[in-house]
Coordinates of C-alpha atoms in Angstrom, one line a residue:
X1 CA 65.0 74.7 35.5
X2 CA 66.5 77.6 33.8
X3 CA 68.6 76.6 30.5
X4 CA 72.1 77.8 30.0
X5 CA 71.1 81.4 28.4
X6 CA 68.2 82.3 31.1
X7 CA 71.2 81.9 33.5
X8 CA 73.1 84.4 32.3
X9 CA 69.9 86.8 32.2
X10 CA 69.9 86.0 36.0
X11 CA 73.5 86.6 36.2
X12 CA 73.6 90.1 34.7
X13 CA 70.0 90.7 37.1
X14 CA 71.5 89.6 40.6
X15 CA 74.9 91.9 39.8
X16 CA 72.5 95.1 40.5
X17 CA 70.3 93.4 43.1
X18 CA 73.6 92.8 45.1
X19 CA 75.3 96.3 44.8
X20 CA 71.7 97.7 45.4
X21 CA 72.2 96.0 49.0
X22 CA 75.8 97.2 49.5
X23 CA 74.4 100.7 49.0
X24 CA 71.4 100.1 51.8
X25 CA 74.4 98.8 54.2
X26 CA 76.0 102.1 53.6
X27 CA 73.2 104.3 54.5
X28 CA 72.6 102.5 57.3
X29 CA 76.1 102.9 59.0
X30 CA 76.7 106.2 57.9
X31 CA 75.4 107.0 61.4
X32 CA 78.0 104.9 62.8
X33 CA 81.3 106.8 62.6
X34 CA 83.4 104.0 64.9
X35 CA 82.4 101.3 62.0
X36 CA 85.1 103.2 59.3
X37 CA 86.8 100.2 58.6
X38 CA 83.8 98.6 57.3
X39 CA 82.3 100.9 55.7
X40 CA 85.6 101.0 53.7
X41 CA 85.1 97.2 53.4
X42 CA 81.9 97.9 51.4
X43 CA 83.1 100.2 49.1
X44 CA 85.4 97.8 48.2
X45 CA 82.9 95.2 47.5
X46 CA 80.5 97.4 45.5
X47 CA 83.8 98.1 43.7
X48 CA 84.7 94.7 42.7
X49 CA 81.2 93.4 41.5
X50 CA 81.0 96.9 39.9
X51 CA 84.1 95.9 37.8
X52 CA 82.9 91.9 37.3
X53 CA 79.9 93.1 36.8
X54 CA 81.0 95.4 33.5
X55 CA 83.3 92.8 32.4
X56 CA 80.5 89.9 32.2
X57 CA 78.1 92.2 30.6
X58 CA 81.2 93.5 27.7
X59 CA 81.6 89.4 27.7
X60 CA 77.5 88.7 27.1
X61 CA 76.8 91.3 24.4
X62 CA 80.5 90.2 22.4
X63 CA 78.6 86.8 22.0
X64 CA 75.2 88.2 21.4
X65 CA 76.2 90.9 19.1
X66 CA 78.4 87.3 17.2
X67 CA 75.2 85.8 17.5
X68 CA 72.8 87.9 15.8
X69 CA 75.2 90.7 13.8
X70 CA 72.4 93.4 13.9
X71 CA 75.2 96.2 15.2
X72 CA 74.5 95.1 19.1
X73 CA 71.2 96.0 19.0
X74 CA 69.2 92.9 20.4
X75 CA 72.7 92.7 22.7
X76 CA 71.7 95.9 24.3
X77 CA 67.7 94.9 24.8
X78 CA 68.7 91.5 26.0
X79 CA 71.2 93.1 28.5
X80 CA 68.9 96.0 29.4
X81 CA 66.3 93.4 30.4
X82 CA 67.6 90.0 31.6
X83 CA 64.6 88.6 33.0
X84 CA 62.7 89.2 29.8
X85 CA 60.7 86.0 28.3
X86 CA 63.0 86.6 24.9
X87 CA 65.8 84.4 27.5
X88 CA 63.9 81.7 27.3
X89 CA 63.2 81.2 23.7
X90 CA 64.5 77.3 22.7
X91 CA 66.2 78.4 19.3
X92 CA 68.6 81.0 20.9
X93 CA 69.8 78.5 23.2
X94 CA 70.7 76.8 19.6
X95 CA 72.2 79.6 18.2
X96 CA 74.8 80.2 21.5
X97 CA 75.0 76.4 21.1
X98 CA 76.7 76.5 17.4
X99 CA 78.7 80.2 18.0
X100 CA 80.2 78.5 21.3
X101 CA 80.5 74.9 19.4
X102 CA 80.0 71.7 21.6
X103 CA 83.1 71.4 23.9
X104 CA 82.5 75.5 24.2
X105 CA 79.1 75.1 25.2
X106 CA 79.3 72.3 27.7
X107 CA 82.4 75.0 29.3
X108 CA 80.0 78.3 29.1
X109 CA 76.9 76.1 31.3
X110 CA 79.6 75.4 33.9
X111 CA 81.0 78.9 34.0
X112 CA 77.9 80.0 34.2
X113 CA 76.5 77.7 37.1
X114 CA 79.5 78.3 39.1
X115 CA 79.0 82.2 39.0
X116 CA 75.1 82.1 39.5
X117 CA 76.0 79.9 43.0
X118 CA 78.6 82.4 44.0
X119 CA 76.4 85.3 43.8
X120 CA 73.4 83.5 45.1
X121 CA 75.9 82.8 48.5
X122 CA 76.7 86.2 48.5
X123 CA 73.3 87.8 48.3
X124 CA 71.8 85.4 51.0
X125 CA 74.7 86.6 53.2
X126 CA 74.0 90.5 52.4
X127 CA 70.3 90.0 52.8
X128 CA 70.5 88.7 56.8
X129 CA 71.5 92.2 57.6
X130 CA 68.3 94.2 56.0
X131 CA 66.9 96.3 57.2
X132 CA 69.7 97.9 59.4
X133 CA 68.0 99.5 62.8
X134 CA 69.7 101.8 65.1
X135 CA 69.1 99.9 68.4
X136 CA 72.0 99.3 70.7
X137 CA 71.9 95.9 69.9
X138 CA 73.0 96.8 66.4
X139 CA 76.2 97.3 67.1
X140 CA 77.2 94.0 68.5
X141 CA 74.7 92.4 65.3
X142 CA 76.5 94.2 62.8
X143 CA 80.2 93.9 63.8
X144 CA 79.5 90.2 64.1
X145 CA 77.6 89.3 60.8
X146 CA 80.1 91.7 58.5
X147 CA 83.6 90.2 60.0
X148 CA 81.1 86.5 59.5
X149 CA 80.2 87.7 55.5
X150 CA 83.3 89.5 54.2
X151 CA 86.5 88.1 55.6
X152 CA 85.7 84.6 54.6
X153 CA 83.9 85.8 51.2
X154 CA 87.0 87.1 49.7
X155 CA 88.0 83.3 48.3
X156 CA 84.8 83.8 46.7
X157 CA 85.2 86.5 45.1
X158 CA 88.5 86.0 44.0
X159 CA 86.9 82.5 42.3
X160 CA 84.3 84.9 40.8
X161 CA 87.0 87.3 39.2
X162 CA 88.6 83.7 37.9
X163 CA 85.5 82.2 36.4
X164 CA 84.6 85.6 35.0
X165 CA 88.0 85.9 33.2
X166 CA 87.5 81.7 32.1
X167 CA 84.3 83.1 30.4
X168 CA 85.8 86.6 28.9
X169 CA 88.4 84.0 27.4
X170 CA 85.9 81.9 26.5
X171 CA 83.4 84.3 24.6
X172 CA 87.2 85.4 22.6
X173 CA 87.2 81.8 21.3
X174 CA 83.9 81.5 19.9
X175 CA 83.5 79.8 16.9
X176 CA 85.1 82.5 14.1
X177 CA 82.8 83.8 11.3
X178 CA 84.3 82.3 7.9
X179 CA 84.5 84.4 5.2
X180 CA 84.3 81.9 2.4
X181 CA 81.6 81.5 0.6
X182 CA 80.2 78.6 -0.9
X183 CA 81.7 79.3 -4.7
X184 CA 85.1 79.6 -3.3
X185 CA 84.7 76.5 -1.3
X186 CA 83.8 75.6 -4.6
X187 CA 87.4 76.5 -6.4
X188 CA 89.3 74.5 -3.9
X189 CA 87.4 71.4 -4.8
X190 CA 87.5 71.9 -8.2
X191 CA 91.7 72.9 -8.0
X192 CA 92.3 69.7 -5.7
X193 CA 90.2 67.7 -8.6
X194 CA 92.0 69.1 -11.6
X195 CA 95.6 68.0 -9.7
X196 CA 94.4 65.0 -8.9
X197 CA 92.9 64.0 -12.4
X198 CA 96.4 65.5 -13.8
X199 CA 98.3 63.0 -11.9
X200 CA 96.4 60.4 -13.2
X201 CA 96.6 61.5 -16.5
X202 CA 100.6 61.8 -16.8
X203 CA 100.8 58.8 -15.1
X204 CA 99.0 57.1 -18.0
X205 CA 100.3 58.9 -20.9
X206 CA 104.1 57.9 -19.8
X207 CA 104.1 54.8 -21.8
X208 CA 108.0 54.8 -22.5
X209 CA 110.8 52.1 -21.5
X210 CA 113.7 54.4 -20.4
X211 CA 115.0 54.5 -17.3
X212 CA 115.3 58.2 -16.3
X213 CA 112.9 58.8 -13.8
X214 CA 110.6 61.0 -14.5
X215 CA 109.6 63.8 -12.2
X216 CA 106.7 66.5 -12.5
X217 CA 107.3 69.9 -10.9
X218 CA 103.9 71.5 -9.8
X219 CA 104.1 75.3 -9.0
X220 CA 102.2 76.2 -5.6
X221 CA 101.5 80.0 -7.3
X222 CA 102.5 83.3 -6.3
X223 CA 101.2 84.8 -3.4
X224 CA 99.0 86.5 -5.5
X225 CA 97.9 83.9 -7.4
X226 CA 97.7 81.2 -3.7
X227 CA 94.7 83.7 -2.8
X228 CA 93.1 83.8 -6.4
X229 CA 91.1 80.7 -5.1
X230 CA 90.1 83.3 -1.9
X231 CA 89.0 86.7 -4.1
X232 CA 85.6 87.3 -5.8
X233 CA 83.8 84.6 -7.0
X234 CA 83.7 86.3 -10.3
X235 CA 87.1 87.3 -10.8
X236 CA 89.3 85.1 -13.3
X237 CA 88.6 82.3 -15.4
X238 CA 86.8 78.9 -15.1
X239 CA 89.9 76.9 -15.8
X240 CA 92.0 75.9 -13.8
X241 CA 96.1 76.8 -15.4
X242 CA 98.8 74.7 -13.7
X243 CA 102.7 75.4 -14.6
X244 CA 104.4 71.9 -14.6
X245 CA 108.1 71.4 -15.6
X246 CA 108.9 68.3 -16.3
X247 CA 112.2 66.5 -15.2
X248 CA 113.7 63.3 -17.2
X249 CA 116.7 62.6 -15.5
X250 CA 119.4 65.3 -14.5
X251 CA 119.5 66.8 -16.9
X252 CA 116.4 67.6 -19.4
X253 CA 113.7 70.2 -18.1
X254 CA 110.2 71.3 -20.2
X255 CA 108.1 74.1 -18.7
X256 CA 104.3 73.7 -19.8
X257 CA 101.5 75.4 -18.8
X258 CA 98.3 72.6 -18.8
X259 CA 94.7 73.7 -18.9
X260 CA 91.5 71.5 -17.8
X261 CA 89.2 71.6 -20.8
X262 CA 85.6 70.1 -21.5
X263 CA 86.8 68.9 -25.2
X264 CA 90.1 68.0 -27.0
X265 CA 89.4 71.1 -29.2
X266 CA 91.9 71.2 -32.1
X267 CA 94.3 69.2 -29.3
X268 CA 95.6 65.5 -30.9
X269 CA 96.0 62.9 -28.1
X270 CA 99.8 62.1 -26.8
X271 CA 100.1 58.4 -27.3
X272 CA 103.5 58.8 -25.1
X273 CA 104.0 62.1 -22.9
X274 CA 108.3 61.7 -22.1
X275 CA 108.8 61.1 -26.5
X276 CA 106.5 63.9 -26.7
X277 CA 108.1 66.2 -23.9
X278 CA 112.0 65.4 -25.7
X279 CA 111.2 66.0 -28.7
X280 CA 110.2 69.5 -27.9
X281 CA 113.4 70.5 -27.3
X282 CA 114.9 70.2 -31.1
X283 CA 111.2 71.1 -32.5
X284 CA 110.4 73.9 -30.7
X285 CA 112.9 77.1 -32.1
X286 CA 112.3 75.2 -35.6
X287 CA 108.3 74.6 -35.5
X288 CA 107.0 76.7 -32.4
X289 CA 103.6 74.7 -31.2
X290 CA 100.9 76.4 -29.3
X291 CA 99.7 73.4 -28.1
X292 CA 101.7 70.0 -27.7
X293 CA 98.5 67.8 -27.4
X294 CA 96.6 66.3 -24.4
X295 CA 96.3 64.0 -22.2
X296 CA 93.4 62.1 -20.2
X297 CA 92.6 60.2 -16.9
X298 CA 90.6 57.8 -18.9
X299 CA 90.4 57.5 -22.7
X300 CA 91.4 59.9 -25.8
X301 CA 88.0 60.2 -26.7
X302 CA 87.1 61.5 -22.9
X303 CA 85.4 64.6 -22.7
X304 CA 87.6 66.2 -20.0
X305 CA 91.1 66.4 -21.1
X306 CA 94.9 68.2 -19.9
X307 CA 95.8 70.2 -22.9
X308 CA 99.5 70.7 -22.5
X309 CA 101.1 74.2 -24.1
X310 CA 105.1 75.1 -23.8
X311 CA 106.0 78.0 -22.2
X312 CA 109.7 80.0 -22.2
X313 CA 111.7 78.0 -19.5
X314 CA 114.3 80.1 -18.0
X315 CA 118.3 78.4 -18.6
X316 CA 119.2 80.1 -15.0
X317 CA 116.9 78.4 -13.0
X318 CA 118.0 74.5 -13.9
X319 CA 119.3 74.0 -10.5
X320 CA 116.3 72.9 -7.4
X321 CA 116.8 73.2 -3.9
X322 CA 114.3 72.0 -1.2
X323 CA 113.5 74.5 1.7
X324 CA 115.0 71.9 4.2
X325 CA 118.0 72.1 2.2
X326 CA 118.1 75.8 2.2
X327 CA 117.5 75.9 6.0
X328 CA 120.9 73.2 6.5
X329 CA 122.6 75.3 4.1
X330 CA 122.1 79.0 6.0
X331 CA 122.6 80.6 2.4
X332 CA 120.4 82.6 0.2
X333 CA 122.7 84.6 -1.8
X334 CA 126.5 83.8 -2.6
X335 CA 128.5 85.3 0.7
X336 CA 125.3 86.0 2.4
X337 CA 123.5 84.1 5.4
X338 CA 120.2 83.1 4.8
X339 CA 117.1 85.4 6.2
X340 CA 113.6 85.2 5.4
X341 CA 111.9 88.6 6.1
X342 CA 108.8 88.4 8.1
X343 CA 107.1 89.6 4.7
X344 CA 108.8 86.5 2.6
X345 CA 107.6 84.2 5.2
X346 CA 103.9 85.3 5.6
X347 CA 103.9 85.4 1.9
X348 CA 105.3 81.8 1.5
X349 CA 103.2 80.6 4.5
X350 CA 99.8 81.8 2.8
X351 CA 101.1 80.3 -0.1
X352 CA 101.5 77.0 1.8
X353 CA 98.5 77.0 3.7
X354 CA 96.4 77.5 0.5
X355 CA 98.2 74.5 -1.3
X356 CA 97.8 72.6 1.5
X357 CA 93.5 72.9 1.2
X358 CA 93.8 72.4 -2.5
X359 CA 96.3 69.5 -2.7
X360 CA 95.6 67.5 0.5
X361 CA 95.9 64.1 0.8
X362 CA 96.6 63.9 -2.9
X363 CA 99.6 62.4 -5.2
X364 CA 101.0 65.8 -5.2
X365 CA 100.9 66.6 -1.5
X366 CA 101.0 63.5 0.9
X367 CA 99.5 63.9 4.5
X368 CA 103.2 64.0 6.2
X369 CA 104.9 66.5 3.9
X370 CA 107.9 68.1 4.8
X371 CA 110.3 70.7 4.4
X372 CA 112.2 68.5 1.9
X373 CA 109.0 68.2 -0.7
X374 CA 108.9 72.1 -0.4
X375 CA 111.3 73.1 -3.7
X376 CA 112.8 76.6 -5.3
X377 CA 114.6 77.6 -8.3
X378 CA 117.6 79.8 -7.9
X379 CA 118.5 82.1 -10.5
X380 CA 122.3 81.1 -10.8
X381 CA 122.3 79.6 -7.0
X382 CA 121.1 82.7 -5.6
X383 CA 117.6 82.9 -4.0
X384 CA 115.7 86.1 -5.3
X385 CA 112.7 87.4 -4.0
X386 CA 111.1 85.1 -7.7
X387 CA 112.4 82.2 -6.3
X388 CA 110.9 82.3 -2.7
X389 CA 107.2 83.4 -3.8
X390 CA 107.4 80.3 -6.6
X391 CA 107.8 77.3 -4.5
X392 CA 106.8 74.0 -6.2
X393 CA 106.3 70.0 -4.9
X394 CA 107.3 67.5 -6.8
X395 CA 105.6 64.2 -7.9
X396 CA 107.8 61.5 -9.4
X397 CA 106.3 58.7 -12.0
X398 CA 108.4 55.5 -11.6
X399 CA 106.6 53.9 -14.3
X400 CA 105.8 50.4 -13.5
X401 CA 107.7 50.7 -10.0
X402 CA 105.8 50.6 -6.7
X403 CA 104.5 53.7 -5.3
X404 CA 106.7 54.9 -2.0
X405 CA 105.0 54.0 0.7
X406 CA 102.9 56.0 3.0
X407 CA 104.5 57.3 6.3
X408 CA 101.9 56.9 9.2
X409 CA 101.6 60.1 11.2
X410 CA 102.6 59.8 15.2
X411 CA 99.8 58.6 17.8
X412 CA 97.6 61.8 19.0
X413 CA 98.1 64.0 15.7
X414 CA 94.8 64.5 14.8
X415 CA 95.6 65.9 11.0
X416 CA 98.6 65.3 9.3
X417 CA 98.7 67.3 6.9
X418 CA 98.0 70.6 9.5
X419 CA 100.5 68.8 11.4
X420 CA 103.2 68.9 8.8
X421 CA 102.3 72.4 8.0
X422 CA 102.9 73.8 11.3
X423 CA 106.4 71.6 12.2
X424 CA 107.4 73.5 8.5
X425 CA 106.1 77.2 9.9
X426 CA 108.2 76.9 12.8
X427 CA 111.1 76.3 10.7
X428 CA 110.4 79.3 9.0
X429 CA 110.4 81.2 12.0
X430 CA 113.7 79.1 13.6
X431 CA 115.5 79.8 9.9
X432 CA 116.7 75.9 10.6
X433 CA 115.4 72.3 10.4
X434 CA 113.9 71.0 13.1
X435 CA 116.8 68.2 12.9
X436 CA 120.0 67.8 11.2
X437 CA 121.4 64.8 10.2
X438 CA 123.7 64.2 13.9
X439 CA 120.1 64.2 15.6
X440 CA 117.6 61.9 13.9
X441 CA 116.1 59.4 16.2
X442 CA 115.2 56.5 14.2
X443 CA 113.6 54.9 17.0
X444 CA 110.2 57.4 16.5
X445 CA 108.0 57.3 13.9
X446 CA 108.8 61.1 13.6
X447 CA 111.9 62.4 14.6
X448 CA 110.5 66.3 14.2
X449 CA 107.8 66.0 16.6
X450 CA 109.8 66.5 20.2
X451 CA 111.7 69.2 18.6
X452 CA 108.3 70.9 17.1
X453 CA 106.3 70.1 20.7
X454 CA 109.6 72.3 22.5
X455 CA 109.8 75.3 20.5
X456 CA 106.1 75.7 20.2
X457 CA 105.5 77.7 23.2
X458 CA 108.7 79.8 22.4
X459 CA 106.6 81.0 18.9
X460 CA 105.2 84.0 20.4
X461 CA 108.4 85.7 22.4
X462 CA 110.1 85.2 19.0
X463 CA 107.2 85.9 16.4
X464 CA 104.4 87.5 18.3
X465 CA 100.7 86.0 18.6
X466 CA 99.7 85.6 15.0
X467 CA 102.2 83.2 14.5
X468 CA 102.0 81.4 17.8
X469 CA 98.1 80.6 17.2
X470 CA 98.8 79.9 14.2
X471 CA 101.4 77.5 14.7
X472 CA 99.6 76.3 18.1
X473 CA 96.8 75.1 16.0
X474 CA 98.0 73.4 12.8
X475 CA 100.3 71.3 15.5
X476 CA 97.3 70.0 17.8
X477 CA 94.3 70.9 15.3
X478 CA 92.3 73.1 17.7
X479 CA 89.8 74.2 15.8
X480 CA 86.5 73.0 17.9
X481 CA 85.6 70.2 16.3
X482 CA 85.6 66.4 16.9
X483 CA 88.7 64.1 15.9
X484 CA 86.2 62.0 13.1
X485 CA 85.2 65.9 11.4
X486 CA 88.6 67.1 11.4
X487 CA 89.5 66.4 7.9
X488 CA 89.7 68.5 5.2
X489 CA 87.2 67.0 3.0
X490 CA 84.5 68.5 5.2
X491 CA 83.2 71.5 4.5
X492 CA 83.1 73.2 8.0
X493 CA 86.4 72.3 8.9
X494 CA 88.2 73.3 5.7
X495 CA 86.4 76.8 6.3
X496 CA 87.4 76.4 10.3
X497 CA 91.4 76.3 8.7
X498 CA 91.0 78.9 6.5
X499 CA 89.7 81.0 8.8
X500 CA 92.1 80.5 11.6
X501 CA 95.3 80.0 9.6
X502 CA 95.3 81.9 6.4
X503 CA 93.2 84.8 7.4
X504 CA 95.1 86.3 9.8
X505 CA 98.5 85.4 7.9
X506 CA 96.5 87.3 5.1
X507 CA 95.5 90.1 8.1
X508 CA 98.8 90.1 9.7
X509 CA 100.5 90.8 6.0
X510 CA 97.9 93.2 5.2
X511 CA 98.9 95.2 8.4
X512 CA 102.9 95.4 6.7
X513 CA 101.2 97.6 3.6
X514 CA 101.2 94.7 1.8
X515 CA 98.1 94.4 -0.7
X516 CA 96.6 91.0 -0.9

């Protein structure tokens, strides 16, 4: 039994061996002038396979040239000879296997069945009639068997022009070639760790007994420095630099910049981070300190430690606003409406999308974010172009009070985090909430979802496709690959979402004359 490639060798062969036949019923009615109409009839047929024909063959050498990336050259040898014994090879049945992925695969063998039984029908139909003689009992033979073959074949080969377009669709869905290599997989593992470890770190240097709460402000990047993690594997540093300002209370704000380091250097060890962090303010202008100290995840004799360096805070930009809060608020400048420019919101949504695979499931970015944990600082209440490209999230330390408690995602989401991501797009896009405070529905575990389920499908009238697929697959995580892989600790699929959500945010931005 032929495996799933050798049937589309036998596809592309029976195209030609079929409009081969239409051409021999030709010849043998041009004699016939009083059979117009069918001749006519035949045309038309050698037309449409013609035309299914070239668009299943443009369909099989997208996937092979996908397949073996050699400039279509084995695509053209495999398509100029489809009954060759290369078809039947056992590893390149493997390699359509992983470029079409599993539920893609089990889709192309049924596509391609389907096809191979409607052209087998139709060439045992146009084979009764050859060879065509020119006895008198042609005529009544002929006008029978073509008003028998053609009238009742057109359901078939309006199911053949389906299944071909299934499979055209199909082959523009394969599996996407990731451009991430294995260093800068490498980055995001090593950024998620150095937040992570951070967090642990404050968390265990904040020894003190006030009661302010203390909050930690962790800048997502420019969009600039979101793709650094994306560029050459040799451009920039080792080290990881976060900016954190620090929040005690209302009213007190410290901007650091903290490093990751192998050894304490010259560093001391900060017995207590929020003395530390105050007492910067009246030191500072008097005594200004390169470095404040460090802090570690484990002991002060560890040898990976935070060193923590001040850095000029700006007095303007005291006040935080949440995106969600900027969205209720329809205001970006004083007297003017909010509007994000389609460049300001790819920008922030690479920016987004790049924290998201660097912070996931981690103290800084929970699995059901929101628009609310998404944060700006206005210069002077007014949102400048600085503000919007410098989003932060926020991570409070309530000392010895309980962590708040994780919010379960709703039944059939099959990532949270991609979830949250694309209800937060689709605000960017709507230049709203998905809710305001007259509509939540405390009944459901997430109030957003109906809204984000409706106004999914009206993405692309209002955005265009980038966005749509975009959005389309962050919300139900299509990205060909089972529910159990689809996390962003694996490999693949982390590469699957960069692929499929920042690159063509990156593409799309790229095609504005923006440089990235």
């Amino acid at each position: 039994m032929p495996t799933g490639v050798e049937e589309a060798g036998l596809v592309i062969a029976t195209f030609p061996l079929l409009v081969c036949l239409i051409d021999d019923y030709h010849q043998g009615l041009d004699v016939i002038s009083r059979w117009l109409k069918y001749k006519k009839t035949l045309k038309s047929l050698r037309r449409v396979l013609g035309g299914e024909q070239e668009m299943f063959q443009n369909a099989c050498f997208n996937l092979f040239d996908a397949v073996f990336k050699d400039n279509g050259l084995t695509a053209r040898k495999l398509i100029a000879d489809p009954l060759a014994p290369f078809w039947e090879q056992p590893e390149l049945e493997e390699k359509f296997k992983y470029k079409l992925g599993e539920k893609g695969w089990q889709i192309y063998e049924g596509i391609i069945s389907e096809i191979q039984c409607i052209l087998g029908e139709l060439l045992t139909e146009l084979a009764k009639h050859i060879p065509v003689n020119q006895s008198s009992s042609l005529y009544r033979r002929v006008s029978a068997r073509l008003s028998f073959t053609f009238r009742p074949k057109e359901a078939a080969l309006d199911k053949l022009h389906r299944l071909i377009d299934i499979f055209q669709n199909l082959i523009k869905n394969r599996r996407t070639e990731i451009d991430l290599s294995s260093s800068d997989l490498t980055k995001f593992r090593s950024f998620r760790n150095t937040a992570v470890g951070l967090s642990e770190a404050i968390n265990l240097s904040l020894k003190c007994s006030c009661v302010a709460q203390h909050v930690a402000n962790l800048r997502l990047g420019s969009q600039a420095e979101a793709l650094r993690l994306l560029g050459d594997s040799g451009n920039g540093g080792s080290e990881d630099v976060l900016e954190v300002i620090f929040q005690f209370g209302s009213s007190e704000w410290r901007a650091t910049a903290i490093k990751l380091q192998s050894s304490n250097g010259q560093c001391s060890y900060i017995e207590n981070l929020c003395v530390r962090l105050q007492d910067l303010g009246a030191t500072l202008q008097l005594h200004p300190e390169p470095c404040l100290g460090f802090v570690s995840r484990c002991t002060p004799n560890t040898d990976v430690c935070y060193c923590i360096e001040p850095v000029p805070y700006s007095e303007g930009r005291r006040q935080v606003i949440s995106l969600h809060d900027l969205l209720s608020a329809q205001q970006r400048h004083s007297g003017f409406p909010l509007c994000f420019h389609e460049r300001d919101r790819l920008k922030l949504a690479i920016i987004l999308a790049t924290s998201l695979l660097g912070l996931h499931s981690s103290p800084w970015m929970r699995d059901m974010w929101t628009s609310r944990d998404i944060l700006f600082r206005p210069y002077l209440g007014d949102l400048d172009d600085e503000a919007i490209l410098r989003p932060y999230i926020s991570h409070s330390f309530p000392n010895s009070q309980q962590a708040p408690p994780c919010i379960a995602p709703p039944p059939m989401v099959r990532n949270a985090a991609l979830y949250a991501l694309g209800k937060v797009l689709i605000q960017l896009i709507e230049n709203r909430p998905l809710i305001d405070g007259s509509d939540q529905d405390t009944t459901s575990i997430d109030p957003e979802q109906k809204h984000a389920v409706e106004l999914e499908p009206t993405i692309y009238r209002k955005a265009g496709k980038t966005w749509a697929e975009v959005i389309r697959r962050c919300l139900y995580c299509e990205f060909d690959m089972g529910t159990t892989d689809s996390i962003l600790d694996n490999d693949e699929f982390l590469c699957r979402v960069y692929g499929l959500v920042i690159q063509p945010l990156a593409k799309a931005l790229e095609y504005m004359g923006e440089p990235i």
